[in-house]
Amino acid sequence: MKAPALGRPFTHLATSSRQSLLARCSPCLTRPRRPSVPRCAPRQLLASPYHSTAHLHNDTPSEAPEPSQQPFPSSGPRSTTAPKQVVDIRHIRQNPDLYAQNCRERNYPAAAAYPARINDLFAQWQAQRLEGRGLRERANRLRRQLANPGNMSQDDPSTDPPAARETLLEEGRQLKAALATIEDAEVRLAAEMEVLALAIPNLTSDATPHGTEPRMLSYINDHPEPEPALSDRVWRSHVHIGQELGVLDLASATKASGWGWYYLLDEAAQLEQALISYALAAATRAGWRQVSPPSLVYGHIAAACGFQPRDTDGLTQVYAVAQSAEDAARGKPELVLAGTAEIPLAGMQADATLDEGTLPMKRVAVSRCYRAEAGARGADTKGLYRVHEFTKVELFAWSTPDTDTAEDLFDEMIDLQTELLGSLGLHCRVLEMPTADLGASATRKCDIEAFFPSRRERNDGWGEVTSASICTDYQTRRLATRAKVGGKVVWPWTVNGTALAVPRVLAAILENGWDEDEKSVRIPEVLWPWMDGRTKIGPRQHHGR
């Protein structure tokens, strides 16, 4: 089957009743229609939280200023150079049940108690404010009486009877001490509310299925073997194929770096670069500007993007660079290895204000990605499917804070992913991911899974190769990224997606292109220009050209 060439992007989504639509463009590429899923209503970000459900927002001002106007760190000491995080605590307070249920559905059980706790802390904060207000009024009267003791009217009920100056001074000292205690309590309560609010995940899109099961949207290409073959055809894993062809060396990597690393050799190394070049070329033609990002970022930048250094069990998820005692004592920010180019790309606009004319701002970057993947080791992930370091081509965009623009970018990303994977000849399915699968920052996420013949016993052979997410203003609020839109300063939204996760796609190509009789792998035609004309990867003694 000849892989289709890249052309005009098409809409990827489909309702469940359209899952078996016949191909419109080619016999191998299914082109489903856009579903009639409800779009989230637009909102004004200056007065609303992360989500786009406008009817939940209450514009009525509170009786006292919100403590969230003075951001506080999310955990531990925070660098003075870190962006000021601003979370909409008011919306959490006004909708505690919504946020608690959202946390439970998204598998954040501990955070489900945070909205109620925030309301308890807010009540304490308000009580401290009220008490402090009374003490300040009393202190003001004392100051006036000390300044002009003879001018105080006896008819004024707020005026204290004459008292000795020393008595008034002593009372003033006591008031000052009491006010200092109250102000410390206000700061502590506000900081605790901020910490809890920052730990609550983004609210969920109306298009997201509730529970643990994704919703199937569409297929890409025909299934190479819908039922297990009755013939003598042998499906072998990319590990066996790569080792037999001499292009994948896991044993040496284990000695050099440990489990989860690998060496790509000869044609596999060249195939990696071909996939990168192909994805970058396609994204650039579609109007995405290339960026070469750093691999090291500050820990607070990664955390602001929703990537926590440690999960709820305390297991390491992100590799951190060791600090000297002197740097730690000076409060120098911790550096971590970026798990995806999404993090340094988002960090490009930290503490920045974007002009409306630059939106949507679209970027594409290729980078090495580092994942600790704590607890992920096992036979199920042997080979290139789950590794600690890999190359990925990432799409990232900032948009105006409205659902239509963000979803247009989201669709554009998935259209590009669909065409890339389809033209590589891979059979895939597009899924609307459920609440239990969403990370902290995403309000909506779609994954594309490719068919891996060797994984038939696990999830019917399906394995994730790309994803795309809408994060609304979750990241920009934490990175202090603003935009001037319509004469107002608002929080822009972010959208991100994987153009190509190279090792997994490479593994899928090895398995799906394997010819058992020839002991060779067919290289997708669209990659031939970057493979010196080579069309196959064969045994070491004779390479197909």
Coordinates of C-alpha atoms in Angstrom, one line a residue:
M1 CA 0.0 0.0 0.0
K2 CA 1.4 3.3 -1.0
A3 CA 1.5 5.9 1.7
P4 CA -0.4 9.0 0.9
A5 CA 1.5 12.2 0.4
L6 CA 1.0 15.2 2.7
G7 CA -1.7 17.5 1.5
R8 CA -4.3 19.8 2.8
P9 CA -5.2 19.1 6.4
F10 CA -8.5 17.5 7.1
T11 CA -10.7 17.4 10.1
H12 CA -10.0 14.4 12.3
L13 CA -13.0 14.1 14.7
A14 CA -16.0 11.9 14.4
T15 CA -19.0 10.9 16.6
S16 CA -19.4 7.3 17.6
S17 CA -22.1 6.8 15.0
R18 CA -19.5 7.7 12.3
Q19 CA -16.6 5.6 13.4
S20 CA -16.9 3.3 10.3
L21 CA -17.1 6.0 7.7
L22 CA -15.7 5.1 4.3
A23 CA -12.6 6.9 3.2
R24 CA -13.3 10.1 1.2
C25 CA -9.8 10.9 0.1
S26 CA -8.1 7.5 -0.4
P27 CA -8.8 3.9 0.4
C28 CA -6.3 3.9 3.3
L29 CA -7.1 7.2 5.0
T30 CA -10.4 7.6 6.8
R31 CA -11.7 11.2 6.7
P32 CA -14.4 11.5 9.4
R33 CA -16.5 14.5 10.0
R34 CA -16.3 17.0 12.9
P35 CA -18.5 15.8 15.8
S36 CA -21.3 17.7 17.3
V37 CA -19.7 17.8 20.7
P38 CA -20.5 20.8 22.8
R39 CA -18.0 23.6 22.7
C40 CA -17.0 25.3 25.9
A41 CA -18.3 28.8 26.2
P42 CA -15.8 31.7 25.9
R43 CA -14.9 33.5 29.0
Q44 CA -13.2 36.6 30.2
L45 CA -10.0 35.4 31.9
L46 CA -9.5 38.5 34.1
A47 CA -12.5 37.3 36.1
S48 CA -12.6 33.5 35.7
P49 CA -10.4 30.5 36.3
Y50 CA -8.8 27.9 34.2
H51 CA -11.9 26.5 32.6
S52 CA -14.2 27.7 29.9
T53 CA -17.5 27.1 31.5
A54 CA -18.7 30.7 31.7
H55 CA -22.0 30.0 33.5
L56 CA -20.1 28.9 36.5
H57 CA -18.5 32.2 37.0
N58 CA -19.9 34.8 39.4
D59 CA -18.8 38.4 38.8
T60 CA -20.1 39.6 42.1
P61 CA -17.2 41.1 44.0
S62 CA -16.4 39.6 47.4
E63 CA -16.7 41.6 50.6
A64 CA -12.9 41.6 51.1
P65 CA -10.1 41.5 48.6
E66 CA -9.2 38.0 47.5
P67 CA -5.9 36.7 49.0
S68 CA -5.0 35.2 45.6
Q69 CA -4.0 38.7 44.5
Q70 CA -0.7 38.1 46.3
P71 CA 0.6 34.9 44.8
F72 CA 2.5 32.4 47.0
P73 CA 4.7 29.5 46.2
S74 CA 3.3 26.1 45.4
S75 CA 5.8 24.1 47.4
G76 CA 8.9 24.9 49.4
P77 CA 11.2 27.9 48.9
R78 CA 10.5 29.7 45.7
S79 CA 13.0 31.7 43.7
T80 CA 12.5 35.4 43.6
T81 CA 13.0 35.3 39.9
A82 CA 10.1 32.9 39.4
P83 CA 6.9 34.2 37.7
K84 CA 4.2 35.4 40.0
Q85 CA 1.5 32.7 39.9
V86 CA -2.1 33.9 40.0
V87 CA -4.9 31.3 40.6
D88 CA -8.6 32.2 40.6
I89 CA -9.3 31.2 44.2
R90 CA -12.7 32.9 44.1
H91 CA -14.0 30.6 41.4
I92 CA -12.8 27.6 43.5
R93 CA -14.5 29.0 46.6
Q94 CA -17.8 29.6 44.7
N95 CA -17.8 26.1 43.1
P96 CA -16.2 23.7 45.7
D97 CA -18.3 20.7 44.7
L98 CA -17.5 21.1 41.0
Y99 CA -13.7 21.2 41.7
A100 CA -13.9 18.3 44.2
Q101 CA -15.8 16.1 41.7
N102 CA -13.4 17.1 39.0
C103 CA -10.4 16.1 41.1
R104 CA -12.0 12.7 41.9
E105 CA -12.8 12.0 38.2
R106 CA -9.2 13.0 37.2
N107 CA -7.7 10.6 39.8
Y108 CA -6.5 13.4 42.2
P109 CA -8.2 12.0 45.3
A110 CA -6.1 14.0 47.8
A111 CA -6.9 17.3 45.9
A112 CA -10.6 16.6 46.1
A113 CA -10.6 17.8 49.7
Y114 CA -8.8 21.0 48.9
P115 CA -11.8 23.2 47.7
A116 CA -13.6 22.6 51.1
R117 CA -10.3 23.3 52.9
I118 CA -9.8 26.5 51.0
N119 CA -13.3 27.7 52.0
D120 CA -12.5 26.9 55.7
L121 CA -9.2 28.8 55.4
F122 CA -11.0 31.7 53.7
A123 CA -13.5 31.9 56.5
Q124 CA -10.6 32.1 59.0
W125 CA -8.9 34.7 56.8
Q126 CA -12.0 36.8 56.7
A127 CA -12.3 36.6 60.5
Q128 CA -8.7 37.7 60.9
R129 CA -9.4 40.6 58.5
L130 CA -12.5 41.6 60.4
E131 CA -10.7 41.5 63.8
G132 CA -7.8 43.4 62.3
R133 CA -10.1 46.1 61.0
G134 CA -11.5 46.7 64.5
L135 CA -8.0 46.9 66.0
R136 CA -6.9 49.4 63.3
E137 CA -9.9 51.6 64.0
R138 CA -9.1 51.6 67.7
A139 CA -5.4 52.3 66.9
N140 CA -6.5 55.3 64.7
R141 CA -8.6 56.7 67.5
L142 CA -5.6 56.4 69.9
R143 CA -3.4 58.2 67.5
R144 CA -5.9 61.1 67.1
Q145 CA -6.3 61.3 70.9
L146 CA -2.5 61.3 71.5
A147 CA -2.1 64.0 68.9
N148 CA -4.9 66.3 70.0
P149 CA -6.2 65.2 73.4
G150 CA -8.1 68.4 74.0
N151 CA -10.0 68.4 70.8
M152 CA -11.8 65.1 71.2
S153 CA -15.6 65.7 71.5
Q154 CA -17.2 64.3 74.6
D155 CA -20.4 63.9 72.5
D156 CA -18.6 61.5 70.1
P157 CA -19.5 57.9 71.2
S158 CA -16.3 56.6 69.5
T159 CA -14.2 58.9 71.7
D160 CA -12.6 57.2 74.7
P161 CA -12.6 59.2 78.0
P162 CA -9.4 61.0 78.8
A163 CA -6.6 58.8 79.9
A164 CA -3.1 59.2 80.9
R165 CA -0.7 59.4 78.0
E166 CA 1.3 56.4 79.2
T167 CA -1.8 54.3 79.4
L168 CA -2.7 55.2 75.8
L169 CA 0.9 54.5 74.6
E170 CA 0.8 51.1 76.3
E171 CA -2.5 50.3 74.7
G172 CA -1.0 51.3 71.4
R173 CA 1.9 49.0 71.8
Q174 CA -0.4 46.1 72.6
L175 CA -2.6 46.9 69.5
K176 CA 0.6 46.9 67.3
A177 CA 1.6 43.5 68.6
A178 CA -1.9 42.1 68.1
L179 CA -2.1 43.6 64.6
A180 CA 1.3 42.0 63.7
T181 CA 0.0 38.6 64.9
I182 CA -3.2 39.0 62.8
E183 CA -1.2 40.1 59.7
D184 CA 1.1 37.1 60.0
A185 CA -2.0 34.9 60.3
E186 CA -3.5 36.5 57.2
V187 CA -0.3 35.9 55.2
R188 CA -0.1 32.3 56.4
L189 CA -3.8 31.5 55.6
A190 CA -3.4 33.2 52.1
A191 CA -0.3 31.2 51.4
E192 CA -1.9 27.9 52.4
M193 CA -4.9 28.7 50.2
E194 CA -2.6 29.4 47.3
V195 CA -0.7 26.2 47.8
L196 CA -3.9 24.2 47.7
A197 CA -5.3 26.0 44.7
L198 CA -2.2 25.5 42.7
A199 CA -2.4 21.7 43.4
I200 CA -5.9 21.5 41.9
P201 CA -6.0 20.3 38.3
N202 CA -7.6 22.2 35.5
L203 CA -11.3 21.8 35.0
T204 CA -12.5 19.4 32.3
S205 CA -13.9 20.1 28.9
D206 CA -17.5 19.2 28.1
A207 CA -16.1 17.0 25.2
T208 CA -14.2 14.8 27.6
P209 CA -15.7 11.4 28.5
H210 CA -16.2 10.8 32.2
G211 CA -14.5 7.8 33.7
T212 CA -11.6 5.6 32.5
E213 CA -12.7 4.7 28.9
P214 CA -11.7 6.8 26.0
R215 CA -14.1 7.6 23.1
M216 CA -13.0 6.4 19.7
L217 CA -13.2 9.2 17.1
S218 CA -11.7 7.9 13.9
Y219 CA -9.2 5.5 12.3
I220 CA -6.2 6.2 10.1
N221 CA -5.4 3.6 7.4
D222 CA -6.8 0.1 7.1
H223 CA -5.9 -2.5 9.8
P224 CA -3.1 -4.6 8.4
E225 CA -4.6 -7.7 10.0
P226 CA -7.9 -7.3 11.8
E227 CA -7.8 -10.8 13.1
P228 CA -4.7 -12.9 14.0
A229 CA -3.4 -14.5 10.8
L230 CA -4.0 -18.2 10.2
S231 CA -1.0 -18.3 8.0
D232 CA 2.6 -18.9 9.0
R233 CA 3.2 -15.1 9.1
V234 CA 5.2 -14.2 12.2
W235 CA 4.6 -10.9 14.0
R236 CA 7.8 -10.0 15.8
S237 CA 8.6 -7.1 18.1
H238 CA 10.8 -4.2 17.1
V239 CA 13.3 -5.4 19.7
H240 CA 13.9 -8.7 17.8
I241 CA 13.8 -7.1 14.4
G242 CA 16.2 -4.3 15.4
Q243 CA 18.7 -6.7 17.0
E244 CA 18.5 -9.2 14.1
L245 CA 19.2 -6.4 11.6
G246 CA 21.9 -4.9 13.8
V247 CA 20.3 -1.5 14.1
L248 CA 19.2 -1.6 17.8
D249 CA 21.6 -2.2 20.7
L250 CA 19.9 -2.4 24.1
A251 CA 22.5 -4.5 25.8
S252 CA 25.3 -2.0 25.4
A253 CA 23.0 0.8 26.6
T254 CA 22.2 -1.2 29.7
K255 CA 25.9 -1.4 30.6
A256 CA 26.5 2.3 29.8
S257 CA 23.4 3.9 31.2
G258 CA 21.0 1.3 32.6
W259 CA 17.5 0.1 31.8
G260 CA 15.5 2.5 29.6
W261 CA 18.3 3.7 27.3
Y262 CA 19.2 2.4 23.9
Y263 CA 21.6 2.8 20.9
L264 CA 20.3 3.3 17.4
L265 CA 22.7 2.2 14.7
D266 CA 23.2 2.7 11.0
E267 CA 19.8 2.8 9.2
A268 CA 17.8 3.1 12.5
A269 CA 19.9 6.2 13.4
Q270 CA 19.4 7.6 9.9
L271 CA 15.6 6.8 10.2
E272 CA 15.4 8.8 13.4
Q273 CA 16.8 11.8 11.6
A274 CA 14.6 11.2 8.6
L275 CA 11.5 11.2 10.9
I276 CA 12.6 14.5 12.5
S277 CA 13.3 16.2 9.2
Y278 CA 10.0 15.0 7.7
A279 CA 7.9 16.2 10.7
L280 CA 9.7 19.6 10.9
A281 CA 9.2 20.1 7.2
A282 CA 5.5 19.4 7.4
A283 CA 5.0 21.6 10.4
T284 CA 7.0 24.5 8.9
R285 CA 5.0 24.3 5.7
A286 CA 1.8 24.6 7.8
G287 CA 3.0 27.8 9.3
W288 CA 4.7 26.7 12.6
R289 CA 7.9 28.5 13.3
Q290 CA 10.9 26.4 14.3
V291 CA 12.6 26.8 17.7
S292 CA 15.7 25.0 19.1
P293 CA 15.0 25.0 22.8
P294 CA 17.2 24.3 25.8
S295 CA 17.0 20.9 27.5
L296 CA 17.5 22.3 31.0
V297 CA 14.8 24.5 32.6
Y298 CA 14.1 25.8 36.1
G299 CA 12.1 23.4 38.2
H300 CA 9.4 26.1 38.8
I301 CA 8.9 26.4 35.1
A302 CA 8.3 22.7 34.7
A303 CA 5.9 22.8 37.7
A304 CA 4.0 25.7 36.2
C305 CA 3.4 23.7 33.1
G306 CA 1.9 20.8 35.1
F307 CA 5.0 18.6 35.4
Q308 CA 5.7 18.0 39.0
P309 CA 9.2 16.8 40.0
R310 CA 7.5 14.1 42.2
D311 CA 4.1 12.5 42.1
T312 CA 1.8 12.0 45.0
D313 CA 3.8 8.9 46.2
G314 CA 7.0 10.9 46.3
L315 CA 8.5 9.0 43.3
T316 CA 10.8 10.9 41.0
Q317 CA 9.2 11.8 37.6
V318 CA 11.6 14.5 36.4
Y319 CA 15.4 14.4 36.4
A320 CA 16.8 17.2 38.6
V321 CA 20.4 18.5 38.3
A322 CA 22.3 18.3 41.6
Q323 CA 22.9 21.6 43.3
S324 CA 25.9 22.6 45.3
A325 CA 25.3 23.6 48.9
E326 CA 26.4 27.1 48.1
D327 CA 23.8 27.4 45.3
A328 CA 21.1 26.0 47.4
A329 CA 22.0 28.4 50.3
R330 CA 21.8 31.4 47.9
G331 CA 18.4 30.3 46.7
K332 CA 19.5 29.5 43.2
P333 CA 16.6 27.8 41.3
E334 CA 16.8 24.1 40.8
L335 CA 17.4 23.0 37.2
V336 CA 15.6 19.9 35.7
L337 CA 15.9 18.1 32.4
A338 CA 12.8 18.9 30.3
G339 CA 10.5 16.0 29.8
T340 CA 9.1 17.6 26.6
A341 CA 9.8 20.7 24.6
E342 CA 6.4 21.9 25.7
I343 CA 8.1 23.1 28.9
P344 CA 10.9 25.4 27.5
L345 CA 8.5 26.6 24.8
A346 CA 5.9 27.7 27.4
G347 CA 8.8 29.2 29.4
M348 CA 9.7 31.4 26.4
Q349 CA 6.8 33.8 27.3
A350 CA 7.0 33.7 31.1
D351 CA 6.6 37.1 32.6
A352 CA 5.7 38.5 29.1
T353 CA 2.8 40.3 27.6
L354 CA 1.8 39.2 24.1
D355 CA 0.3 41.6 21.5
E356 CA -3.0 40.5 20.0
G357 CA -1.6 40.7 16.6
T358 CA 0.9 37.9 17.3
L359 CA -1.9 35.5 18.3
P360 CA -2.2 32.7 17.6
M361 CA 1.5 32.2 18.1
K362 CA 2.6 28.8 16.8
R363 CA 5.9 27.1 17.4
V364 CA 7.5 23.7 16.6
A365 CA 10.6 22.3 18.3
V366 CA 12.6 19.2 18.2
S367 CA 14.3 18.2 21.4
R368 CA 15.6 15.4 23.5
C369 CA 13.1 14.5 26.2
Y370 CA 13.9 13.0 29.6
R371 CA 11.4 11.0 31.7
A372 CA 12.2 9.3 34.9
E373 CA 9.2 7.0 34.3
A374 CA 9.2 5.9 37.9
G375 CA 7.6 2.5 38.4
A376 CA 7.2 1.9 34.7
R377 CA 9.8 -0.8 34.2
G378 CA 8.6 -4.2 33.0
A379 CA 8.3 -6.6 30.2
D380 CA 5.4 -4.7 28.8
T381 CA 7.7 -1.8 28.0
K382 CA 10.8 -3.5 26.8
G383 CA 12.5 -1.8 23.9
L384 CA 11.7 1.6 22.5
Y385 CA 8.2 2.0 23.7
R386 CA 9.0 3.4 27.2
V387 CA 12.4 4.9 27.6
H388 CA 14.1 7.6 29.7
E389 CA 15.5 9.7 26.8
F390 CA 14.1 10.2 23.4
T391 CA 13.6 12.7 20.6
K392 CA 10.3 14.3 20.0
V393 CA 9.0 17.0 17.6
E394 CA 6.6 19.2 19.6
L395 CA 3.9 21.7 18.6
F396 CA 3.0 24.5 21.0
A397 CA 0.8 27.5 20.6
W398 CA -0.6 30.5 22.5
S399 CA -4.1 31.7 21.5
T400 CA -6.6 34.3 22.5
P401 CA -8.8 33.2 25.5
D402 CA -11.7 31.8 23.5
T403 CA -12.7 28.2 22.8
D404 CA -13.1 28.6 19.0
T405 CA -9.6 29.7 18.5
A406 CA -8.1 27.1 20.8
E407 CA -10.1 24.3 19.3
D408 CA -9.1 25.4 15.8
L409 CA -5.5 25.1 16.9
F410 CA -6.2 21.8 18.5
D411 CA -7.8 20.4 15.4
E412 CA -5.0 21.7 13.3
M413 CA -2.5 19.8 15.5
I414 CA -4.4 16.6 15.2
D415 CA -4.9 17.0 11.5
L416 CA -1.1 17.3 11.1
Q417 CA -0.5 14.3 13.4
T418 CA -3.0 12.3 11.3
E419 CA -1.4 13.1 8.0
L420 CA 2.1 12.4 9.3
L421 CA 1.1 9.0 10.7
G422 CA -1.1 8.2 7.8
S423 CA 1.6 8.9 5.2
L424 CA 4.0 6.7 7.1
G425 CA 1.6 3.8 6.4
L426 CA 0.7 3.2 10.1
H427 CA -2.7 2.0 11.2
C428 CA -3.9 4.2 14.0
R429 CA -7.0 5.3 15.9
V430 CA -7.8 8.8 17.3
L431 CA -9.2 8.8 20.8
E432 CA -10.9 11.4 23.0
M433 CA -9.2 10.7 26.3
P434 CA -11.3 10.3 29.5
T435 CA -11.1 12.3 32.7
A436 CA -9.0 9.7 34.4
D437 CA -6.3 10.1 31.8
L438 CA -5.9 13.9 31.8
G439 CA -2.8 15.5 33.3
A440 CA -3.0 18.5 35.6
S441 CA -2.9 21.1 32.9
A442 CA -5.2 19.7 30.2
T443 CA -8.9 20.5 30.0
R444 CA -9.1 18.2 27.0
K445 CA -6.8 15.7 25.4
C446 CA -6.8 13.5 22.3
D447 CA -4.4 10.6 21.8
I448 CA -3.5 8.8 18.6
E449 CA -2.5 5.2 19.1
A450 CA -0.7 3.1 16.5
F451 CA -1.1 -0.6 16.0
F452 CA 2.0 -2.6 17.2
P453 CA 1.8 -6.2 16.0
S454 CA 3.9 -7.4 18.9
R455 CA 1.5 -5.8 21.5
R456 CA -1.6 -7.9 20.5
E457 CA -1.7 -9.4 24.0
R458 CA -1.7 -5.9 25.5
N459 CA -4.5 -3.5 24.6
D460 CA -5.2 -5.4 21.3
G461 CA -1.9 -4.0 19.9
W462 CA -2.6 -0.3 20.4
G463 CA 0.1 2.0 21.8
E464 CA 0.1 5.8 22.1
V465 CA 2.3 7.6 19.6
T466 CA 1.0 11.2 19.8
S467 CA -1.3 13.4 22.0
A468 CA -2.7 16.9 21.9
S469 CA -4.1 19.0 24.7
I470 CA -5.9 22.2 25.4
C471 CA -4.7 23.8 28.6
T472 CA -6.8 27.0 28.7
D473 CA -5.0 29.4 31.0
Y474 CA -3.7 26.9 33.5
Q475 CA -0.1 27.4 32.3
T476 CA -0.2 31.1 31.5
R477 CA -1.5 32.0 35.0
R478 CA 1.4 30.1 36.6
L479 CA 3.9 31.6 34.2
A480 CA 2.6 35.1 34.3
T481 CA 2.1 35.1 30.5
R482 CA -0.4 37.8 29.6
A483 CA -1.9 39.2 26.4
K484 CA -3.4 42.5 25.3
V485 CA -6.7 41.6 23.6
G486 CA -9.4 44.1 22.7
G487 CA -7.7 46.7 24.9
K488 CA -7.7 44.5 28.0
V489 CA -5.0 42.4 29.6
V490 CA -6.0 38.8 29.7
W491 CA -4.6 35.4 30.2
P492 CA -4.0 33.7 26.8
W493 CA -4.6 30.0 26.4
T494 CA -2.1 27.3 25.5
V495 CA -2.4 24.3 23.2
N496 CA 0.2 21.6 22.8
G497 CA 0.7 18.5 20.8
T498 CA 3.2 15.9 19.7
A499 CA 4.0 16.1 16.0
L500 CA 6.1 12.9 16.3
A501 CA 7.5 10.9 19.2
V502 CA 10.4 9.3 17.3
P503 CA 11.2 6.1 19.1
R504 CA 7.7 4.8 19.2
V505 CA 7.0 5.7 15.6
L506 CA 10.3 4.1 14.6
A507 CA 9.3 0.9 16.5
A508 CA 5.9 0.9 14.8
I509 CA 7.6 1.2 11.4
L510 CA 10.0 -1.7 12.2
E511 CA 7.1 -3.9 13.2
N512 CA 4.6 -3.0 10.5
G513 CA 7.2 -2.9 7.7
W514 CA 8.7 -6.2 8.6
D515 CA 8.9 -8.9 5.8
E516 CA 9.5 -12.3 7.4
D517 CA 10.5 -13.9 4.2
E518 CA 13.1 -11.3 3.2
K519 CA 14.1 -10.5 6.8
S520 CA 13.9 -6.8 5.9
V521 CA 11.9 -3.8 6.8
R522 CA 10.1 -1.6 4.3
I523 CA 10.9 2.1 4.7
P524 CA 7.9 4.4 4.2
E525 CA 8.2 6.2 0.8
V526 CA 7.8 9.7 2.3
L527 CA 11.1 9.1 4.1
W528 CA 13.1 8.0 1.1
P529 CA 14.5 11.5 0.4
W530 CA 16.2 11.4 3.8
M531 CA 17.4 7.8 3.5
D532 CA 19.8 8.2 0.5
G533 CA 17.2 6.5 -1.6
R534 CA 17.2 3.3 0.5
T535 CA 13.8 1.6 0.4
K536 CA 14.5 -1.2 2.8
I537 CA 16.5 -2.1 5.9
G538 CA 17.9 -5.6 5.3
P539 CA 20.5 -7.9 6.7
R540 CA 23.9 -6.4 7.2
Q541 CA 25.4 -8.1 4.2
H542 CA 22.9 -6.6 1.6
H543 CA 20.9 -3.5 2.1
G544 CA 18.0 -2.9 -0.2
R545 CA 18.2 0.3 -2.2

